[in-house]
Short mmCIF file of C-alpha atoms in Angstrom, two decimals:
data_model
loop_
_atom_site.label_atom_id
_atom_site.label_comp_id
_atom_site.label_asym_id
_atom_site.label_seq_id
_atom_site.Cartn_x
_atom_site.Cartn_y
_atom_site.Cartn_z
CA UNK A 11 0.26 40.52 18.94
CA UNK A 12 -2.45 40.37 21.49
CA UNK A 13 -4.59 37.32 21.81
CA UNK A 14 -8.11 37.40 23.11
CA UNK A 15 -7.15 36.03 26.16
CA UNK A 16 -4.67 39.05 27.25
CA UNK A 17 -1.49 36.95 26.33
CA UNK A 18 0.85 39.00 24.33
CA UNK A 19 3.37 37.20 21.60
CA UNK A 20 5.89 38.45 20.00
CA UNK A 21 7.24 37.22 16.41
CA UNK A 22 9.94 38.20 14.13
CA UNK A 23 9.23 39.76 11.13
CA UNK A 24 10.90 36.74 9.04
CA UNK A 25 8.53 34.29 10.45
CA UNK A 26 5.48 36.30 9.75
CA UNK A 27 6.49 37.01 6.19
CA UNK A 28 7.19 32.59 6.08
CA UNK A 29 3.57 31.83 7.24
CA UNK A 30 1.60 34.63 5.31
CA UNK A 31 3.34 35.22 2.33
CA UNK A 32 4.73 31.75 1.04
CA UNK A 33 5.21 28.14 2.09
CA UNK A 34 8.67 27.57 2.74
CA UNK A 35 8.61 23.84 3.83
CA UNK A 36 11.56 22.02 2.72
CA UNK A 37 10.81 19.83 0.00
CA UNK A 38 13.98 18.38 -0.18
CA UNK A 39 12.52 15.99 1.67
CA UNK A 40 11.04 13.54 -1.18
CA UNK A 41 11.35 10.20 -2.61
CA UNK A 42 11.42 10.20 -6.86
CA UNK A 43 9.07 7.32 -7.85
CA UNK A 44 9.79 4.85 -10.07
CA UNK A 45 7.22 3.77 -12.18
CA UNK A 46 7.20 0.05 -13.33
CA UNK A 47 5.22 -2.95 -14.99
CA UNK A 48 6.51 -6.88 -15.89
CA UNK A 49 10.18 -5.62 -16.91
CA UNK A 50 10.64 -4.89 -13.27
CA UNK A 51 10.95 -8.55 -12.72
CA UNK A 52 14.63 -8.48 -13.95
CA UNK A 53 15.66 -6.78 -11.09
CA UNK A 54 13.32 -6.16 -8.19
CA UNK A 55 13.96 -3.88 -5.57
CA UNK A 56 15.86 -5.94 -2.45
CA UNK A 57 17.14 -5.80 0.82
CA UNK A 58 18.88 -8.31 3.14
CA UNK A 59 17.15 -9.75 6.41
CA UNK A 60 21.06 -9.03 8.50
CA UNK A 61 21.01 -5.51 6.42
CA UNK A 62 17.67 -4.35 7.92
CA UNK A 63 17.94 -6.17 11.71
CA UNK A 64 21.44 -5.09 11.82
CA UNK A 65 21.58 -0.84 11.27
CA UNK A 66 19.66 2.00 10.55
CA UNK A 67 20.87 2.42 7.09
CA UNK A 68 19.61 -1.28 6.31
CA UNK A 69 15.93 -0.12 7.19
CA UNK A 70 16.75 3.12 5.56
CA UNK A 71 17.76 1.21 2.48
CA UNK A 72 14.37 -0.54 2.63
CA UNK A 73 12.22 2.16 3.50
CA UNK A 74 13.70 3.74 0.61
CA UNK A 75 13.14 1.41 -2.27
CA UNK A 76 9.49 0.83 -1.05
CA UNK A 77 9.14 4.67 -1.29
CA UNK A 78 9.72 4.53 -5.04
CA UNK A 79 9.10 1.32 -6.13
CA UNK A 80 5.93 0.59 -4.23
CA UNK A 81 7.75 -2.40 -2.63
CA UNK A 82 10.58 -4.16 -1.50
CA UNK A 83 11.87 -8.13 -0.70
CA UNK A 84 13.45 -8.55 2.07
CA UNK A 85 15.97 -11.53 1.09
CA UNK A 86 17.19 -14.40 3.83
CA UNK A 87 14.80 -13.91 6.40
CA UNK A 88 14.80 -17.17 8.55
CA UNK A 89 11.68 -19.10 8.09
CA UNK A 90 11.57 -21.54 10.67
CA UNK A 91 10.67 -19.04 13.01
CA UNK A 92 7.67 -16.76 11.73
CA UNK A 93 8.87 -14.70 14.92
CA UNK A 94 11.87 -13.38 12.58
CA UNK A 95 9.50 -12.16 10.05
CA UNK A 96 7.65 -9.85 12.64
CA UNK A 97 11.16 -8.66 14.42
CA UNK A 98 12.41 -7.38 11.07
CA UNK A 99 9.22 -6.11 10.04
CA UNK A 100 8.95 -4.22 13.68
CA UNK A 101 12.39 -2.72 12.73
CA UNK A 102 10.27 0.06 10.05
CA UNK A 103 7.41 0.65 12.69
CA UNK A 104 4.87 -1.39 15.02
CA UNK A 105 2.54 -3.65 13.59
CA UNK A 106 -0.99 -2.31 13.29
CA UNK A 107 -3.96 -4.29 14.92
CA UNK A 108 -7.39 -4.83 12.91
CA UNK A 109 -10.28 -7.48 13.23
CA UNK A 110 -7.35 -10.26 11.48
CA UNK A 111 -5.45 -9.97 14.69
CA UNK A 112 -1.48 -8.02 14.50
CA UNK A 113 0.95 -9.77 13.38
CA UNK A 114 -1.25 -13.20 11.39
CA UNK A 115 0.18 -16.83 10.25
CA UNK A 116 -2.65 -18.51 8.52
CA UNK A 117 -3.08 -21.25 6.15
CA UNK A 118 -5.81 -21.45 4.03
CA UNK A 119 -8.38 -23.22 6.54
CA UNK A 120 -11.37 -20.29 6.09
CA UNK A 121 -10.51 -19.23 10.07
CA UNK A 122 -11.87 -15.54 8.45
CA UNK A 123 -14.26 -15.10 5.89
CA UNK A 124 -11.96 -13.83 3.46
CA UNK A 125 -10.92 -14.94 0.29
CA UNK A 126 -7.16 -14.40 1.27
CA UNK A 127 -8.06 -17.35 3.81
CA UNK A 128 -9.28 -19.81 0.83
CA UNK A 129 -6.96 -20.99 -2.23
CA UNK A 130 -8.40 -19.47 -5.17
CA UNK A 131 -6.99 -17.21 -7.64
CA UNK A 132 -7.12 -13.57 -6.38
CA UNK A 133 -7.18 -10.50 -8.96
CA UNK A 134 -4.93 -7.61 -8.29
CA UNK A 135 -6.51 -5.35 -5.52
CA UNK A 136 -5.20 -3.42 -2.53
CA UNK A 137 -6.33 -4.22 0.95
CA UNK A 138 -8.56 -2.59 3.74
CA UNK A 139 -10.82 -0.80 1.64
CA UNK A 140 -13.26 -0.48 4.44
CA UNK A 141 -11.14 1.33 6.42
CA UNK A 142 -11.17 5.03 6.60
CA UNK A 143 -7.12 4.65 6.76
CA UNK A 144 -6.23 1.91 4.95
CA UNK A 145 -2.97 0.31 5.99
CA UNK A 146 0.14 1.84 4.56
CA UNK A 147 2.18 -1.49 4.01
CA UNK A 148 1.51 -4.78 3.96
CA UNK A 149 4.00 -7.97 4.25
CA UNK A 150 3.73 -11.71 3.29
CA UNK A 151 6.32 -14.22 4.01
CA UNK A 152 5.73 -17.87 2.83
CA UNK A 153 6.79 -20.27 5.15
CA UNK A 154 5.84 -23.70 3.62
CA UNK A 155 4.22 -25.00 0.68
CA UNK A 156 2.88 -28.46 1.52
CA UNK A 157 1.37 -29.98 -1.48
CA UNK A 158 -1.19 -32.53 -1.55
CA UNK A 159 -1.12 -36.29 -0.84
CA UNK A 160 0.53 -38.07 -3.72
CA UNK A 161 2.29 -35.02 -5.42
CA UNK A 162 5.54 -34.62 -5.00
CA UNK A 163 7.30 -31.53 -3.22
CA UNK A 164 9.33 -30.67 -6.22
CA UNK A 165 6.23 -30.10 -8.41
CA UNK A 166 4.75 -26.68 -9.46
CA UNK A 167 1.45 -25.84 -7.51
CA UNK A 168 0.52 -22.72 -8.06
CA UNK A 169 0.08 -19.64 -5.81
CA UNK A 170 2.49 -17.16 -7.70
CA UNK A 171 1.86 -13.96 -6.17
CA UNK A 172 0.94 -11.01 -8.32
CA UNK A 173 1.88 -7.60 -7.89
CA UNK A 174 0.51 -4.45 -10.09
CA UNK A 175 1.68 -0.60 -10.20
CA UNK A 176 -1.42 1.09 -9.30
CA UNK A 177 0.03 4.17 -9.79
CA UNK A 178 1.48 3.59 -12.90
CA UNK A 179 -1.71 1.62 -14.65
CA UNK A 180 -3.69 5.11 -13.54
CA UNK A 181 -1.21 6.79 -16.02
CA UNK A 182 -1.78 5.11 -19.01
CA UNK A 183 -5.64 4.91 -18.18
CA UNK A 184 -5.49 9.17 -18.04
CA UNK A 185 -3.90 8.87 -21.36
CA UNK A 186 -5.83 6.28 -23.02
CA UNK A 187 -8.93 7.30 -21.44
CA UNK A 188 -9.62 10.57 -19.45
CA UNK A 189 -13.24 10.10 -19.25
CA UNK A 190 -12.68 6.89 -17.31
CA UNK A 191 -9.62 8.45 -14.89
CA UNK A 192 -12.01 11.35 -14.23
CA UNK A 193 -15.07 9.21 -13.37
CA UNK A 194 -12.87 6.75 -11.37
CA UNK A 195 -11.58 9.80 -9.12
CA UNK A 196 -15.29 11.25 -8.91
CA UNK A 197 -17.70 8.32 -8.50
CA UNK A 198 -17.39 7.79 -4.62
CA UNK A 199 -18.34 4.22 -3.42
CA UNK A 200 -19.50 2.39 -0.55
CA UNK A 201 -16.56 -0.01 0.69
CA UNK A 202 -17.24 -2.46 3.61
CA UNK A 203 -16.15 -5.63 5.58
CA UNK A 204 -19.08 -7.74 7.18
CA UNK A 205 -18.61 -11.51 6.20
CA UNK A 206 -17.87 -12.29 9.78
CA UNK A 207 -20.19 -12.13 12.42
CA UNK A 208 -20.20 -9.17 14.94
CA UNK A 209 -17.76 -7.15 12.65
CA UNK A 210 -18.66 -4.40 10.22
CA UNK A 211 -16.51 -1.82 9.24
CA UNK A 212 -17.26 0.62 6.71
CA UNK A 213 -15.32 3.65 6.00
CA UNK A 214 -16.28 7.78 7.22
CA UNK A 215 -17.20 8.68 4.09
CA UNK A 216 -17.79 6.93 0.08
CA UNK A 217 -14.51 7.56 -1.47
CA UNK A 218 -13.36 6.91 -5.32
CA UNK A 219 -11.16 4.21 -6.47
CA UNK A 220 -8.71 6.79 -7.42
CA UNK A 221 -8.15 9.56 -4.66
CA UNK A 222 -6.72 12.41 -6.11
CA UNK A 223 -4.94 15.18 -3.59
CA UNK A 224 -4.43 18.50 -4.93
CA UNK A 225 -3.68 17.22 -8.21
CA UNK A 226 -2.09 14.21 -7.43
CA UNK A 227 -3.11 11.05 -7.17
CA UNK A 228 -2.67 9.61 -3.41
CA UNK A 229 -4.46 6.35 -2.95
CA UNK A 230 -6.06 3.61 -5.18
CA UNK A 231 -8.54 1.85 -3.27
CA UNK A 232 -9.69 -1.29 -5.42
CA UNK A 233 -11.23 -4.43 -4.17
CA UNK A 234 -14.38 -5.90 -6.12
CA UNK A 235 -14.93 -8.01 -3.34
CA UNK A 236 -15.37 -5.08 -1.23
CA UNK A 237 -17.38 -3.09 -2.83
CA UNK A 238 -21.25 -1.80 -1.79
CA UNK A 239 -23.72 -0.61 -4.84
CA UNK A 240 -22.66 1.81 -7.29
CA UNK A 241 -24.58 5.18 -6.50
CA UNK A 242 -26.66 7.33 -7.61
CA UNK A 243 -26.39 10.89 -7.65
CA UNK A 244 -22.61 11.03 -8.14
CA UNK A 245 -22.71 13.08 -10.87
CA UNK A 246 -22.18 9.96 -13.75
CA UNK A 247 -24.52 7.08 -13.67
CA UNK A 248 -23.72 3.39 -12.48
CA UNK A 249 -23.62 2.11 -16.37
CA UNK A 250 -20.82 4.90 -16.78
CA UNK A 251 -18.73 3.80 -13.81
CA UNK A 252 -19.14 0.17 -14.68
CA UNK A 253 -17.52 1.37 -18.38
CA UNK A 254 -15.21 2.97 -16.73
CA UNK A 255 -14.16 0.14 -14.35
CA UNK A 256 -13.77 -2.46 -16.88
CA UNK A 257 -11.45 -0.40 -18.92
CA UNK A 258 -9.79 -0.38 -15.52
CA UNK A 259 -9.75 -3.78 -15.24
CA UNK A 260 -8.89 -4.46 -18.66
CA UNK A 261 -5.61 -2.22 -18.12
CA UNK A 262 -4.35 -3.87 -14.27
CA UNK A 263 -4.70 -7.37 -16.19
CA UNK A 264 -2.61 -6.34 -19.17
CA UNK A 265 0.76 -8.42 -19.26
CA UNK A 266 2.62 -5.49 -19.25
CA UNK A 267 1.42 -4.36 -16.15
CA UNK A 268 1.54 -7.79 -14.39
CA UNK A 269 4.61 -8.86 -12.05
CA UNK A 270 4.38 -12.66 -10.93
CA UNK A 271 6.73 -14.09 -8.91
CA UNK A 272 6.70 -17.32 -7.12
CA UNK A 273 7.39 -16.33 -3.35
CA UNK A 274 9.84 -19.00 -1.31
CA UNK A 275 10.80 -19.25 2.17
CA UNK A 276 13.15 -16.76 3.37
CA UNK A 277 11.65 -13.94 1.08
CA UNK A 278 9.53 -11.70 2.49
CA UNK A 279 7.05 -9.15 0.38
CA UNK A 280 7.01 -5.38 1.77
CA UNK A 281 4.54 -3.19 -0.69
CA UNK A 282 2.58 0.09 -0.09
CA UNK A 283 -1.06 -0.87 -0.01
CA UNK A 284 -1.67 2.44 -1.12
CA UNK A 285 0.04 2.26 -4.54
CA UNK A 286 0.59 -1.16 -5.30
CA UNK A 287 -2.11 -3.94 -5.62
CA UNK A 288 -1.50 -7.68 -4.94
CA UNK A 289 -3.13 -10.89 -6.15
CA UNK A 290 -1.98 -14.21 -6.86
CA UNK A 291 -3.03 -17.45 -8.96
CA UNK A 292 -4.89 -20.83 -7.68
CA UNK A 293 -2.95 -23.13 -5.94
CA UNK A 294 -2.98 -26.86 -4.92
CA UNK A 295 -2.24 -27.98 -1.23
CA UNK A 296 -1.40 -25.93 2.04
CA UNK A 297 0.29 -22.59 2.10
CA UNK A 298 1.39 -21.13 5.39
CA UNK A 299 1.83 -17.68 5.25
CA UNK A 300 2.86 -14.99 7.90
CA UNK A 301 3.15 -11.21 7.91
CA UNK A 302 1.29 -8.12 9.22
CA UNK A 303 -0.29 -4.62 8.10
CA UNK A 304 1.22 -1.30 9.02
CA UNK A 305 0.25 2.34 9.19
CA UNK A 306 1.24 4.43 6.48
CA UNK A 307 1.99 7.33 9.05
CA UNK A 308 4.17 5.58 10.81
CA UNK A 309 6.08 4.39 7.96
CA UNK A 310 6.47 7.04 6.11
CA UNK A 311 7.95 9.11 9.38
CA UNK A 312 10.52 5.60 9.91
CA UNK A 313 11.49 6.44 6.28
CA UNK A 314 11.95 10.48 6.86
CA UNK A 315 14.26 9.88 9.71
CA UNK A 316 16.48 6.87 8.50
CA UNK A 317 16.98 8.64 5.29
CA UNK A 318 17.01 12.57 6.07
CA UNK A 319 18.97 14.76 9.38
CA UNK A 320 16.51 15.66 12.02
CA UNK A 321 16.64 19.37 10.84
CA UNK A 322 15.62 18.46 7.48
CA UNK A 323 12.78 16.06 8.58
CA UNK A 324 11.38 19.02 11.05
CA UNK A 325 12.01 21.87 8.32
CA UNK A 326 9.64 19.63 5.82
CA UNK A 327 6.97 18.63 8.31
CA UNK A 328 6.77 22.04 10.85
CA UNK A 329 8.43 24.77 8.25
#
């Protein structure tokens, strides 16, 4: 073959016939997903802290489980150092930067305006929104619970954390509702973050609350708190995204779609931001709470090559 530029290549007839003909990727190279609602709480997908900081197969383990559950705990992580947390969480890739800072340890003191940084009840959502990229995982690890003068330690004070199958709650809404699935992977929306001054990020383009990749669905992206104005012009009007949105809502806030568990010291929260969404109920006093966000890119290639042989990995990603 002779290129424009004078350079002559030369390729073997097998490799021609790969490109043109067919895609022969290895797709061996996959992860079956499990999808769940509230009976997962009997036994949820966990790792040990000495597991993951201690071999490759520990963070392959992990990696793993969050690849077809959505999420993982990391069980026994040492809290009196929130340093711990981000060491083991370093161990599946580096921790992505945004306007929050890296790695964060906050308690709920309003430092950002953001309703993660206040104590009220949170509905089920996923995170980043405004971002073109959204981050692939996220991580929480309570540190402390102090509760308020006069109540004692011992008592229940709420902040249970919440955690919902997005993927999952999109299946039942195609088969309860198809209209609403197809209007919630058409209607594309403004998403932005500007409560605090000098920052506003908004994503490249409007994209749907569903994202739907040849076929399959790839993304939810679901945060009321984030969202601009319905448009226009989208090819179904505002009043039928809003119907189709609260049958949405209705289905993430079913019980049977709802895991709640009360996170403790020493057991850190792992989920894919793109699959699963998070929430958590009121609570009295001061939580501290440390974790970070990272890239779903670099994740996902952490998981390839702690679970799969190099050839394998390169035969799925080059061909």
């Amino acid at each position: 073959m002779l290129g424009s530029d004078g350079h002559e290549s030369n390729y073997d007839w097998d490799f021609i016939q790969h490109y043109v003909k067919e895609d022969k990727r290895d797709r061996s190279v996959t992860q079956d997903q499990h999808y769940w609602g509230a009976e997962i709480a009997s036994n949820p997908p966990t790792v040990s802290y000495n597991e993951v900081m201690n071999s490759d197969q520990g963070v392959a383990d992990l990696t793993a489980k969050i690849q077809k559950y959505g999420f993982s705990f990391i069980s026994s992580t040492p809290s009196h150092d929130p340093d711990l947390t981000r060491q083991v969480l370093e161990r599946i890739a580096f921790i992505r930067l945004t306007h929050y800072g890296g790695f964060y340890d906050f308690i709920p003191d309003l430092a950002m305006a953001d309703t993660a940084y206040t104590n009220l009840a949170l509905p089920a959502h996923t995170d980043n929104t405004y971002f073109t990229d959204p981050s692939g995982l996220q991580a929480f690890h309570l540190l402390s619970h102090t509760p308020p003068p006069g109540v004692s330690a011992e008592t229940v004070q709420g902040g249970a954390s919440l955690l919902v199958d997005g993927f999952n709650a999109a299946k039942v809404l195609k088969k309860e509702d198809p209209k609403a699935y197809e209007i919630l992977t058409q209607v594309r929306l403004p998403w932005h973050a500007s409560g605090n001054a000098g920052i506003t990020i908004t994503p490249d383009r409007l994209y749907p609350v569903l994202e739907v990749v040849d076929g399959e669905l790839g993304r939810v992206r679901w945060n009321n708190d984030d969202r601009g104005v319905v448009p226009f012009g989208e090819g179904y009007t505002p009043e039928e995204w809003y119907g189709a949105a609260r049958k949405w809502d209705e289905m993430l806030r079913r019980r049977e779609s709802e895991y709640w568990v009360q996170l403790t010291p020493g057991r850190v929260l792992v989920f894919d931001n793109w699959r699963v969404m998070h929430g958590r109920s009121a609570f009295e006093g001061i939580r501290r709470i440390c974790g970070a966000y990272i890239n779903r890119d670099d994740w996902i290639s952490r998981w390839r090559n702690t679970n799969f042989d190099r050839k394998k990995v390169l035969d799925s990603v080059i061909g």
